[in-house]
Amino acid sequence: MKNSYNNLNLKKVLCITLFSFLFFQFLTSQSYSDNVKNGEVIVQKMIADAKQHAVKTIKLSPKERSLKIEILIKQFINLDFMARATTGSYWKKATNTQKEKYKSALLKQIVNTIEEHLNTLATLAYKPLKSEARGKKLVYVKGIIKDHSKKIPDVNLLWKLAKDKKGNFLVLDLEIEGVSLVSSHKAETMAILRRYKGDFKALLNTFTKSE
Amino acid sequence: MKQNKFVFSYLLILLFVLSSCSTNLKNSAESTDPFESLNRNIFAFNKSLDQNIVSPVSTAYVKTIPHSIRKNISNHLEWMDTPSTIVNSALQMDLENTILASAKFMLNGLSFGFYDFDNNETKIQKKDLGSTLAKLNVPEGPFLMLPLLGPKTARDFTGTLSDRQNLSNVSSNSVNKLSLVEIPVNLVDKRSKLAKNIENIYESPDPYTKMKSYYIQNRRKNVYGDTYLEDKNNKLDIEFEKLLQ
């Protein structure tokens, strides 16, 4: 009698465990696929906005164009993350004012780097290739810029996105033909910081001089 | 004389292989840069040469020569590089690339490479001795900034020298003279294609480091392909996840 009671209990426990496991798997996969979809939507929106921007600002001077695209890019990137990722352990040593100044200088640098690619989108076609969830938080969205007249070779793009603290999906990094924006900015920033023994003020001065 | 050239080129390979031994830096973000101060001086020299001579010539080239002719010149320069791709694809046992590159070389040879009959439909992966050495697990070696040639790793510099040397060994004197004309044309052609990227590098706070980072990432992607990108991204993912916590 006791044995059959134990067997029944064991079956119940096993069933509940299996069901919970499957339910958890279902929820996780659902949330991953939602993340991937959100990531794709953000990239598509950014490209559509960049195309519109390129057409609207075609008659403006390069400086005015840059200023406008700066506002556009700021909406889609996680600048706080990029600033921390490019300064490594030196970030904690900076004051709040220095952090803000660095973020705005970094934004200008990012705009300089990707502006041209975003402007070319006005005349070229962007084709999404593949999206995938990476780990618990990251989403990769791959795409290609194609010139149907074949004057310009294809450009492969990889956007890395994740939710910020407010729950908005934002771009963390962009790889253009395998060259990571964050990695190259980090190499540059760290080289300057090492040269000036971690002095953030000197880093900001170097950034200001190059503007 | 030709025998001496062969000995010279293979001595160079040996020299750089030995000088660059020990660690394989395929997965590290940075390349070793023991000659940084010398490299920075050469970079400054290259930059001034570029801004004063190459860039104005390249701008004039773009303005005066129509796009179709520039395209033909560019096709021809690429065609001249194809034998190196064929040989190195064969050495790397990449049969598909060897066959495609050979077929394209012969087809476009009908117009001495000036016209691309294939209209760039066949994707051929460029290969040189540097990439062959990489496949043989020869380490990258230190980063070098070379006068006129620009950024290279010791391994890729060895490859470039050897590719050039082998081309002159197998080709006739007239082809050698032609290549003397082609080097500056190639320089101007490449400069015109990369104009925006180069300007962007010059405007950055540390142009030397930026150029080094761009070169290393791009070169590793071309040499190791998806394996390198996957390894690099796996490492970056861990770093990013930590920062997102």
mmCIF file of C-alpha atoms in Angstrom, chain A:
data_model
loop_
_atom_site.group_PDB
_atom_site.id
_atom_site.type_symbol
_atom_site.label_atom_id
_atom_site.label_comp_id
_atom_site.label_asym_id
_atom_site.label_seq_id
_atom_site.Cartn_x
_atom_site.Cartn_y
_atom_site.Cartn_z
ATOM 1 C CA MET A 1 0.000 0.000 0.000
ATOM 2 C CA LYS A 2 2.767 2.395 1.078
ATOM 3 C CA ASN A 3 4.861 1.399 -1.930
ATOM 4 C CA SER A 4 2.116 2.247 -4.434
ATOM 5 C CA TYR A 5 1.540 5.556 -2.625
ATOM 6 C CA ASN A 6 5.250 6.365 -2.947
ATOM 7 C CA ASN A 7 5.212 5.403 -6.645
ATOM 8 C CA LEU A 8 2.260 7.713 -7.236
ATOM 9 C CA ASN A 9 4.029 10.571 -5.494
ATOM 10 C CA LEU A 10 7.196 9.956 -7.443
ATOM 11 C CA LYS A 11 5.214 9.992 -10.694
ATOM 12 C CA LYS A 12 3.603 13.282 -9.685
ATOM 13 C CA VAL A 13 6.957 14.829 -8.829
ATOM 14 C CA LEU A 14 8.459 13.640 -12.098
ATOM 15 C CA CYS A 15 5.490 14.949 -14.085
ATOM 16 C CA ILE A 16 5.585 18.335 -12.359
ATOM 17 C CA THR A 17 9.362 18.617 -12.872
ATOM 18 C CA LEU A 18 9.075 17.686 -16.547
ATOM 19 C CA PHE A 19 6.171 20.044 -17.087
ATOM 20 C CA SER A 20 7.979 22.927 -15.319
ATOM 21 C CA PHE A 21 11.093 22.234 -17.346
ATOM 22 C CA LEU A 22 9.177 22.262 -20.639
ATOM 23 C CA PHE A 23 7.227 25.358 -19.610
ATOM 24 C CA PHE A 24 10.445 27.147 -18.663
ATOM 25 C CA GLN A 25 12.045 26.123 -21.981
ATOM 26 C CA PHE A 26 8.996 27.401 -23.844
ATOM 27 C CA LEU A 27 9.097 30.741 -22.000
ATOM 28 C CA THR A 28 12.827 31.159 -22.566
ATOM 29 C CA SER A 29 12.646 30.350 -26.262
ATOM 30 C CA GLN A 30 9.644 32.669 -26.567
ATOM 31 C CA SER A 31 11.555 35.505 -24.882
ATOM 32 C CA TYR A 32 14.650 34.813 -27.056
ATOM 33 C CA SER A 33 12.604 34.934 -30.258
ATOM 34 C CA ASP A 34 10.907 38.133 -29.020
ATOM 35 C CA ASN A 35 14.340 39.635 -28.394
ATOM 36 C CA VAL A 36 15.497 38.685 -31.895
ATOM 37 C CA LYS A 37 12.371 40.207 -33.427
ATOM 38 C CA ASN A 38 12.804 43.409 -31.394
ATOM 39 C CA GLY A 39 16.434 43.600 -32.489
ATOM 40 C CA GLU A 40 15.477 43.236 -36.147
ATOM 41 C CA VAL A 41 12.780 45.906 -35.815
ATOM 42 C CA ILE A 42 15.236 48.389 -34.289
ATOM 43 C CA VAL A 43 17.818 47.837 -37.042
ATOM 44 C CA GLN A 44 15.168 48.141 -39.769
ATOM 45 C CA LYS A 45 13.864 51.353 -38.204
ATOM 46 C CA MET A 46 17.354 52.793 -37.913
ATOM 47 C CA ILE A 47 18.067 52.039 -41.564
ATOM 48 C CA ALA A 48 14.728 53.463 -42.719
ATOM 49 C CA ASP A 49 15.410 56.640 -40.694
ATOM 50 C CA ALA A 50 18.972 56.854 -42.025
ATOM 51 C CA LYS A 51 17.677 56.570 -45.602
ATOM 52 C CA GLN A 52 15.135 59.330 -44.987
ATOM 53 C CA HIS A 53 17.798 61.450 -43.322
ATOM 54 C CA ALA A 54 20.219 60.973 -46.228
ATOM 55 C CA VAL A 55 17.604 62.137 -48.719
ATOM 56 C CA LYS A 56 16.385 65.071 -46.594
ATOM 57 C CA THR A 57 19.850 66.408 -45.786
ATOM 58 C CA ILE A 58 21.430 66.008 -49.210
ATOM 59 C CA LYS A 59 21.557 69.780 -49.752
ATOM 60 C CA LEU A 60 22.984 70.625 -46.325
ATOM 61 C CA SER A 61 26.651 71.250 -45.593
ATOM 62 C CA PRO A 62 28.652 68.246 -44.258
ATOM 63 C CA LYS A 63 28.756 69.829 -40.776
ATOM 64 C CA GLU A 64 24.979 70.349 -40.630
ATOM 65 C CA ARG A 65 24.491 66.823 -41.966
ATOM 66 C CA SER A 66 26.704 65.394 -39.236
ATOM 67 C CA LEU A 67 24.806 67.283 -36.539
ATOM 68 C CA LYS A 68 21.491 65.898 -37.744
ATOM 69 C CA ILE A 69 22.738 62.330 -38.038
ATOM 70 C CA GLU A 70 24.232 62.635 -34.556
ATOM 71 C CA ILE A 71 20.726 63.153 -33.145
ATOM 72 C CA LEU A 72 19.450 60.178 -35.122
ATOM 73 C CA ILE A 73 22.248 57.822 -34.068
ATOM 74 C CA LYS A 74 21.897 58.841 -30.399
ATOM 75 C CA GLN A 75 18.351 57.423 -30.343
ATOM 76 C CA PHE A 76 19.499 53.966 -31.378
ATOM 77 C CA ILE A 77 22.805 53.358 -29.575
ATOM 78 C CA ASN A 78 23.580 52.584 -25.948
ATOM 79 C CA LEU A 79 26.136 55.351 -25.501
ATOM 80 C CA ASP A 80 26.621 54.668 -21.814
ATOM 81 C CA PHE A 81 27.532 51.045 -22.552
ATOM 82 C CA MET A 82 29.877 52.022 -25.391
ATOM 83 C CA ALA A 83 31.648 54.544 -23.165
ATOM 84 C CA ARG A 84 32.214 51.917 -20.462
ATOM 85 C CA ALA A 85 33.245 49.266 -23.004
ATOM 86 C CA THR A 86 35.827 51.530 -24.634
ATOM 87 C CA THR A 87 37.482 52.761 -21.434
ATOM 88 C CA GLY A 88 37.720 49.501 -19.450
ATOM 89 C CA SER A 89 38.725 49.841 -15.822
ATOM 90 C CA TYR A 90 39.582 53.548 -16.267
ATOM 91 C CA TRP A 91 35.851 54.383 -16.420
ATOM 92 C CA LYS A 92 35.423 54.058 -12.658
ATOM 93 C CA LYS A 93 38.204 56.563 -12.022
ATOM 94 C CA ALA A 94 36.577 59.320 -14.086
ATOM 95 C CA THR A 95 34.376 62.008 -12.516
ATOM 96 C CA ASN A 96 30.754 62.380 -13.617
ATOM 97 C CA THR A 97 31.559 65.518 -15.655
ATOM 98 C CA GLN A 98 34.446 63.717 -17.372
ATOM 99 C CA LYS A 99 32.164 60.772 -18.127
ATOM 100 C CA GLU A 100 29.582 63.047 -19.772
ATOM 101 C CA LYS A 101 32.253 64.869 -21.788
ATOM 102 C CA TYR A 102 33.735 61.568 -22.905
ATOM 103 C CA LYS A 103 30.329 60.275 -23.985
ATOM 104 C CA SER A 104 29.677 63.300 -26.155
ATOM 105 C CA ALA A 105 33.201 63.085 -27.690
ATOM 106 C CA LEU A 106 32.716 59.376 -28.325
ATOM 107 C CA LEU A 107 29.391 60.022 -30.024
ATOM 108 C CA LYS A 108 31.124 62.426 -32.416
ATOM 109 C CA GLN A 109 33.767 59.791 -33.178
ATOM 110 C CA ILE A 110 31.109 57.142 -33.810
ATOM 111 C CA VAL A 111 29.202 59.493 -36.084
ATOM 112 C CA ASN A 112 32.414 60.164 -38.055
ATOM 113 C CA THR A 113 32.999 56.450 -38.489
ATOM 114 C CA ILE A 114 29.541 55.300 -39.538
ATOM 115 C CA GLU A 115 28.111 58.439 -41.135
ATOM 116 C CA GLU A 116 29.408 57.558 -44.575
ATOM 117 C CA HIS A 117 27.949 54.055 -44.442
ATOM 118 C CA LEU A 118 24.566 55.371 -43.350
ATOM 119 C CA ASN A 119 24.565 58.019 -46.077
ATOM 120 C CA THR A 120 25.336 55.444 -48.776
ATOM 121 C CA LEU A 121 22.166 53.605 -47.755
ATOM 122 C CA ALA A 122 20.111 56.278 -49.507
ATOM 123 C CA THR A 123 21.150 54.983 -52.902
ATOM 124 C CA LEU A 124 21.954 51.372 -52.037
ATOM 125 C CA ALA A 125 19.857 48.466 -50.836
ATOM 126 C CA TYR A 126 20.070 46.938 -47.366
ATOM 127 C CA LYS A 127 19.260 43.247 -47.176
ATOM 128 C CA PRO A 128 18.789 41.571 -43.766
ATOM 129 C CA LEU A 129 20.574 38.218 -43.639
ATOM 130 C CA LYS A 130 20.295 36.424 -40.305
ATOM 131 C CA SER A 131 19.433 37.235 -36.703
ATOM 132 C CA GLU A 132 20.229 35.221 -33.618
ATOM 133 C CA ALA A 133 20.090 35.412 -29.843
ATOM 134 C CA ARG A 134 23.522 35.157 -28.233
ATOM 135 C CA GLY A 135 23.683 34.219 -24.570
ATOM 136 C CA LYS A 136 21.032 35.613 -22.256
ATOM 137 C CA LYS A 137 21.012 39.240 -23.327
ATOM 138 C CA LEU A 138 22.589 39.811 -26.711
ATOM 139 C CA VAL A 139 21.038 39.759 -30.157
ATOM 140 C CA TYR A 140 23.007 39.714 -33.403
ATOM 141 C CA VAL A 141 21.411 41.119 -36.552
ATOM 142 C CA LYS A 142 23.346 40.496 -39.767
ATOM 143 C CA GLY A 143 22.775 42.316 -43.020
ATOM 144 C CA ILE A 144 24.444 43.379 -46.229
ATOM 145 C CA ILE A 145 24.585 46.648 -48.172
ATOM 146 C CA LYS A 146 24.278 45.877 -51.854
ATOM 147 C CA ASP A 147 24.887 48.084 -54.843
ATOM 148 C CA HIS A 148 22.927 46.647 -57.750
ATOM 149 C CA SER A 149 24.982 48.657 -60.242
ATOM 150 C CA LYS A 150 28.078 46.905 -58.744
ATOM 151 C CA LYS A 151 30.088 50.111 -58.566
ATOM 152 C CA ILE A 152 30.640 49.540 -54.859
ATOM 153 C CA PRO A 153 31.468 46.109 -53.430
ATOM 154 C CA ASP A 154 29.033 44.517 -50.945
ATOM 155 C CA VAL A 155 29.446 45.616 -47.317
ATOM 156 C CA ASN A 156 28.653 43.099 -44.569
ATOM 157 C CA LEU A 157 27.191 44.541 -41.379
ATOM 158 C CA LEU A 158 26.640 42.965 -37.986
ATOM 159 C CA TRP A 159 24.635 44.841 -35.350
ATOM 160 C CA LYS A 160 24.903 43.758 -31.722
ATOM 161 C CA LEU A 161 21.964 44.767 -29.572
ATOM 162 C CA ALA A 162 20.652 44.346 -26.024
ATOM 163 C CA LYS A 163 18.044 45.861 -23.724
ATOM 164 C CA ASP A 164 19.147 48.812 -21.620
ATOM 165 C CA LYS A 165 18.044 49.369 -17.998
ATOM 166 C CA LYS A 166 14.796 50.984 -19.183
ATOM 167 C CA GLY A 167 14.000 47.957 -21.352
ATOM 168 C CA ASN A 168 14.699 49.613 -24.719
ATOM 169 C CA PHE A 169 16.572 47.642 -27.346
ATOM 170 C CA LEU A 170 19.710 49.558 -28.319
ATOM 171 C CA VAL A 171 22.789 48.972 -30.469
ATOM 172 C CA LEU A 172 25.921 48.077 -28.479
ATOM 173 C CA ASP A 173 28.340 47.555 -31.333
ATOM 174 C CA LEU A 174 28.472 47.534 -35.114
ATOM 175 C CA GLU A 175 30.848 45.415 -37.141
ATOM 176 C CA ILE A 176 31.556 46.651 -40.647
ATOM 177 C CA GLU A 177 33.236 43.894 -42.680
ATOM 178 C CA GLY A 178 34.389 42.216 -39.469
ATOM 179 C CA VAL A 179 35.848 45.418 -37.997
ATOM 180 C CA SER A 180 34.226 46.134 -34.647
ATOM 181 C CA LEU A 181 33.472 49.743 -33.829
ATOM 182 C CA VAL A 182 33.808 49.203 -30.077
ATOM 183 C CA SER A 183 37.045 47.205 -30.393
ATOM 184 C CA SER A 184 38.755 49.811 -32.554
ATOM 185 C CA HIS A 185 37.598 52.695 -30.328
ATOM 186 C CA LYS A 186 38.700 50.759 -27.259
ATOM 187 C CA ALA A 187 42.163 50.154 -28.753
ATOM 188 C CA GLU A 188 42.460 53.868 -29.457
ATOM 189 C CA THR A 189 41.157 55.109 -26.093
ATOM 190 C CA MET A 190 43.231 52.630 -24.094
ATOM 191 C CA ALA A 191 46.389 53.588 -26.014
ATOM 192 C CA ILE A 192 45.833 57.262 -25.110
ATOM 193 C CA LEU A 193 44.957 56.475 -21.488
ATOM 194 C CA ARG A 194 48.025 54.263 -21.090
ATOM 195 C CA ARG A 195 50.231 56.979 -22.582
ATOM 196 C CA TYR A 196 48.900 59.509 -20.026
ATOM 197 C CA LYS A 197 48.871 56.992 -17.141
ATOM 198 C CA GLY A 198 45.083 56.825 -16.918
ATOM 199 C CA ASP A 199 44.544 60.600 -16.860
ATOM 200 C CA PHE A 200 40.992 61.099 -18.155
ATOM 201 C CA LYS A 201 41.546 64.840 -18.525
ATOM 202 C CA ALA A 202 44.391 64.186 -20.970
ATOM 203 C CA LEU A 203 42.169 61.778 -22.885
ATOM 204 C CA LEU A 204 39.460 64.426 -23.220
ATOM 205 C CA ASN A 205 42.043 66.995 -24.362
ATOM 206 C CA THR A 206 43.258 64.616 -27.084
ATOM 207 C CA PHE A 207 39.678 64.076 -28.220
ATOM 208 C CA THR A 208 39.009 67.847 -28.286
ATOM 209 C CA LYS A 209 42.161 68.481 -30.336
ATOM 210 C CA SER A 210 41.095 65.994 -32.991
ATOM 211 C CA GLU A 211 37.605 67.521 -33.393
#
